[in-house]
Short mmCIF file of C-alpha atoms in Angstrom, two decimals:
data_model
loop_
_atom_site.label_atom_id
_atom_site.label_comp_id
_atom_site.label_asym_id
_atom_site.label_seq_id
_atom_site.Cartn_x
_atom_site.Cartn_y
_atom_site.Cartn_z
CA MET A 1 -4.52 18.25 -0.37
CA LYS A 2 -1.20 16.59 0.45
CA ILE A 3 -1.15 12.81 0.25
CA GLY A 4 1.47 10.52 1.75
CA ILE A 5 1.91 6.93 0.64
CA ILE A 6 3.87 4.70 2.98
CA GLY A 7 5.12 1.35 1.70
CA SER A 8 7.68 -1.31 2.33
CA ASN A 9 10.89 -1.75 0.34
CA GLY A 10 9.16 -3.68 -2.48
CA PHE A 11 7.40 -0.45 -3.42
CA ILE A 12 10.69 1.39 -4.00
CA GLY A 13 11.37 0.07 -7.51
CA SER A 14 7.80 -0.13 -8.70
CA ASN A 15 6.49 1.82 -11.70
CA LEU A 16 3.76 3.22 -9.45
CA ASN A 17 6.31 4.65 -7.05
CA LEU A 18 8.23 6.22 -9.91
CA TYR A 19 5.06 7.77 -11.27
CA LEU A 20 3.86 9.08 -7.91
CA SER A 21 7.30 10.42 -6.96
CA ASN A 22 7.24 12.65 -10.03
CA THR A 23 3.92 14.30 -9.18
CA LYS A 24 3.48 17.25 -6.85
CA LYS A 25 0.45 15.83 -5.00
CA PHE A 26 2.13 12.79 -3.50
CA LYS A 27 5.07 12.08 -1.24
CA VAL A 28 6.14 8.44 -1.23
CA PHE A 29 7.90 7.09 1.84
CA CYS A 30 9.47 3.62 1.59
CA PHE A 31 10.85 1.78 4.55
CA SER A 32 12.41 -1.65 4.99
CA SER A 33 13.93 -3.92 7.65
CA PHE A 34 11.20 -3.70 10.23
CA ASN A 35 12.98 -6.26 12.39
CA LYS A 36 14.78 -3.38 14.13
CA CYS A 37 13.43 -1.73 17.25
CA LYS A 38 9.79 -0.76 16.71
CA ALA A 39 10.20 2.48 18.72
CA ASP A 40 12.94 3.62 16.31
CA TRP A 41 10.61 3.08 13.33
CA ILE A 42 7.73 4.88 15.05
CA ASN A 43 9.96 7.90 15.66
CA LYS A 44 11.40 7.81 12.11
CA ILE A 45 7.97 7.66 10.44
CA SER A 46 6.47 10.17 12.87
CA ASN A 47 9.24 12.66 12.05
CA GLU A 48 8.71 12.25 8.30
CA ILE A 49 4.98 12.83 8.75
CA LYS A 50 5.61 15.95 10.83
CA LYS A 51 7.91 17.36 8.14
CA TYR A 52 5.61 16.63 5.20
CA LYS A 53 2.26 17.26 6.99
CA PRO A 54 0.02 15.10 4.77
CA ASP A 55 -3.77 15.38 4.96
CA VAL A 56 -4.19 11.73 3.96
CA ILE A 57 -1.95 8.65 4.18
CA PHE A 58 -2.40 5.42 2.22
CA SER A 59 -0.60 2.34 3.50
CA CYS A 60 -0.75 -1.40 4.04
CA TRP A 61 -3.66 -3.02 5.84
CA GLU A 62 -2.99 -3.95 9.46
CA HIS A 63 -4.09 -7.56 8.82
CA ASP A 64 -2.06 -8.09 5.64
CA THR A 65 -0.53 -11.55 5.60
CA HIS A 66 2.92 -10.21 4.70
CA GLN A 67 4.90 -9.63 7.91
CA ASP A 68 6.60 -6.39 6.77
CA HIS A 69 3.26 -4.95 5.66
CA LYS A 70 1.59 -5.87 8.94
CA ASN A 71 4.47 -4.38 10.97
CA LEU A 72 4.44 -1.22 8.87
CA ALA A 73 0.68 -0.73 9.40
CA ASN A 74 1.05 -1.13 13.16
CA ILE A 75 4.01 1.25 13.28
CA LEU A 76 2.02 3.77 11.21
CA LEU A 77 -0.94 3.58 13.59
CA ALA A 78 1.37 4.28 16.52
CA ALA A 79 3.18 7.11 14.70
CA THR A 80 -0.05 8.90 13.76
CA ARG A 81 -2.05 8.40 16.95
CA LYS A 82 -1.81 12.03 18.08
CA ASN A 83 -2.93 13.92 14.96
CA ASN A 84 -5.88 14.38 12.63
CA ILE A 85 -4.48 12.74 9.47
CA SER A 86 -6.85 10.43 7.60
CA ILE A 87 -5.34 6.98 7.19
CA ASN A 88 -6.57 4.68 4.42
CA MET A 89 -5.33 1.11 4.41
CA TYR A 90 -5.54 -0.68 1.11
CA GLU A 91 -6.42 -4.27 0.33
CA THR A 92 -3.65 -6.81 -0.06
CA MET A 93 -2.19 -6.84 -3.56
CA MET A 94 -2.43 -10.60 -4.00
CA PRO A 95 -5.92 -12.09 -3.92
CA GLY A 96 -6.15 -15.13 -1.75
CA GLY A 97 -3.91 -16.14 1.06
CA LEU A 98 -5.04 -17.50 4.39
CA ASN A 99 -6.27 -14.83 6.76
CA THR A 100 -8.68 -14.92 9.67
CA TYR A 101 -9.71 -11.30 8.97
CA ALA A 102 -11.91 -10.07 6.13
CA PHE A 103 -10.97 -6.83 4.46
CA ASN A 104 -13.91 -4.41 4.78
CA PRO A 105 -13.49 -1.65 2.18
CA GLN A 106 -15.14 1.65 3.05
CA TYR A 107 -13.62 3.95 0.45
CA PHE A 108 -13.66 3.21 -3.27
CA ILE A 109 -11.84 4.81 -6.18
CA ASN A 110 -12.91 4.08 -9.74
CA ILE A 111 -9.78 2.68 -11.43
CA SER A 112 -11.44 1.40 -14.59
CA LYS A 113 -9.47 3.89 -16.75
CA TYR A 114 -6.23 2.83 -15.06
CA ILE A 115 -6.50 -0.94 -14.65
CA ASP A 116 -3.90 -1.54 -17.39
CA VAL A 117 -1.52 0.90 -15.69
CA LYS A 118 -2.12 -0.90 -12.39
CA ILE A 119 -1.27 -4.29 -13.92
CA GLU A 120 1.92 -2.88 -15.47
CA ALA A 121 2.91 -1.33 -12.15
CA LEU A 122 2.30 -4.63 -10.35
CA LYS A 123 4.53 -6.42 -12.85
CA ALA A 124 7.41 -4.37 -11.48
CA TYR A 125 7.30 -6.56 -8.36
CA LYS A 126 9.67 -9.04 -9.96
CA SER A 127 10.39 -10.85 -6.70
CA VAL A 128 6.72 -11.77 -6.49
CA PHE A 129 5.76 -12.58 -10.05
CA GLU A 130 8.90 -13.89 -11.78
CA LYS A 131 9.01 -16.91 -9.46
CA LYS A 132 5.50 -18.01 -10.42
CA GLU A 133 5.13 -20.40 -13.35
CA ASN A 134 1.70 -19.19 -14.47
CA ASN A 135 1.54 -15.66 -13.13
CA SER A 136 -1.15 -14.57 -15.57
CA LYS A 137 -3.67 -16.14 -13.18
CA TYR A 138 -2.60 -13.68 -10.51
CA PHE A 139 -3.19 -10.73 -12.81
CA GLU A 140 -6.56 -12.18 -13.83
CA SER A 141 -7.43 -12.48 -10.14
CA ILE A 142 -6.40 -8.88 -9.47
CA VAL A 143 -8.51 -7.60 -12.35
CA GLY A 144 -11.38 -9.86 -11.26
CA ARG A 145 -11.27 -8.51 -7.70
CA ALA A 146 -11.16 -4.92 -9.00
CA LYS A 147 -14.29 -5.65 -11.08
CA PHE A 148 -15.97 -7.19 -8.03
CA ARG A 149 -15.14 -4.17 -5.85
CA GLY A 150 -16.37 -1.90 -8.66
CA GLU A 151 -19.75 -3.59 -8.59
CA VAL A 152 -20.03 -2.71 -4.90
CA ILE A 153 -19.97 1.01 -5.65
#
């Protein structure tokens, strides 16, 4: 099975991206500057998907509160509308935030063996966490939400 992961520019320098890029099962596509013409981005992403031919794509949720993530999800939906690729949109990284939509997970992966790796990968998002005075609360929230989602299984 070929898996594509499509993320915004913040994903480029993350530990997770570096790990996934070195495996044979994943192809990581990172895009930025979604303020350009949407049609250009749809064509660009569509062409990459046609070349790689993934069976599954993981990407940002269409109702993410981050504008780049939301735009990327909408562009991805347009770029993949005429194929049979499974698209899985993941929950927003940061717990909280004001949103009028509730994330409704339908696919779960047991990450209990990898939660420490996940936290270390998230710490690579320096632009998000270095600005916060007490960022340990964010990591506690992320682990707490993972435990909560794990109880749903």
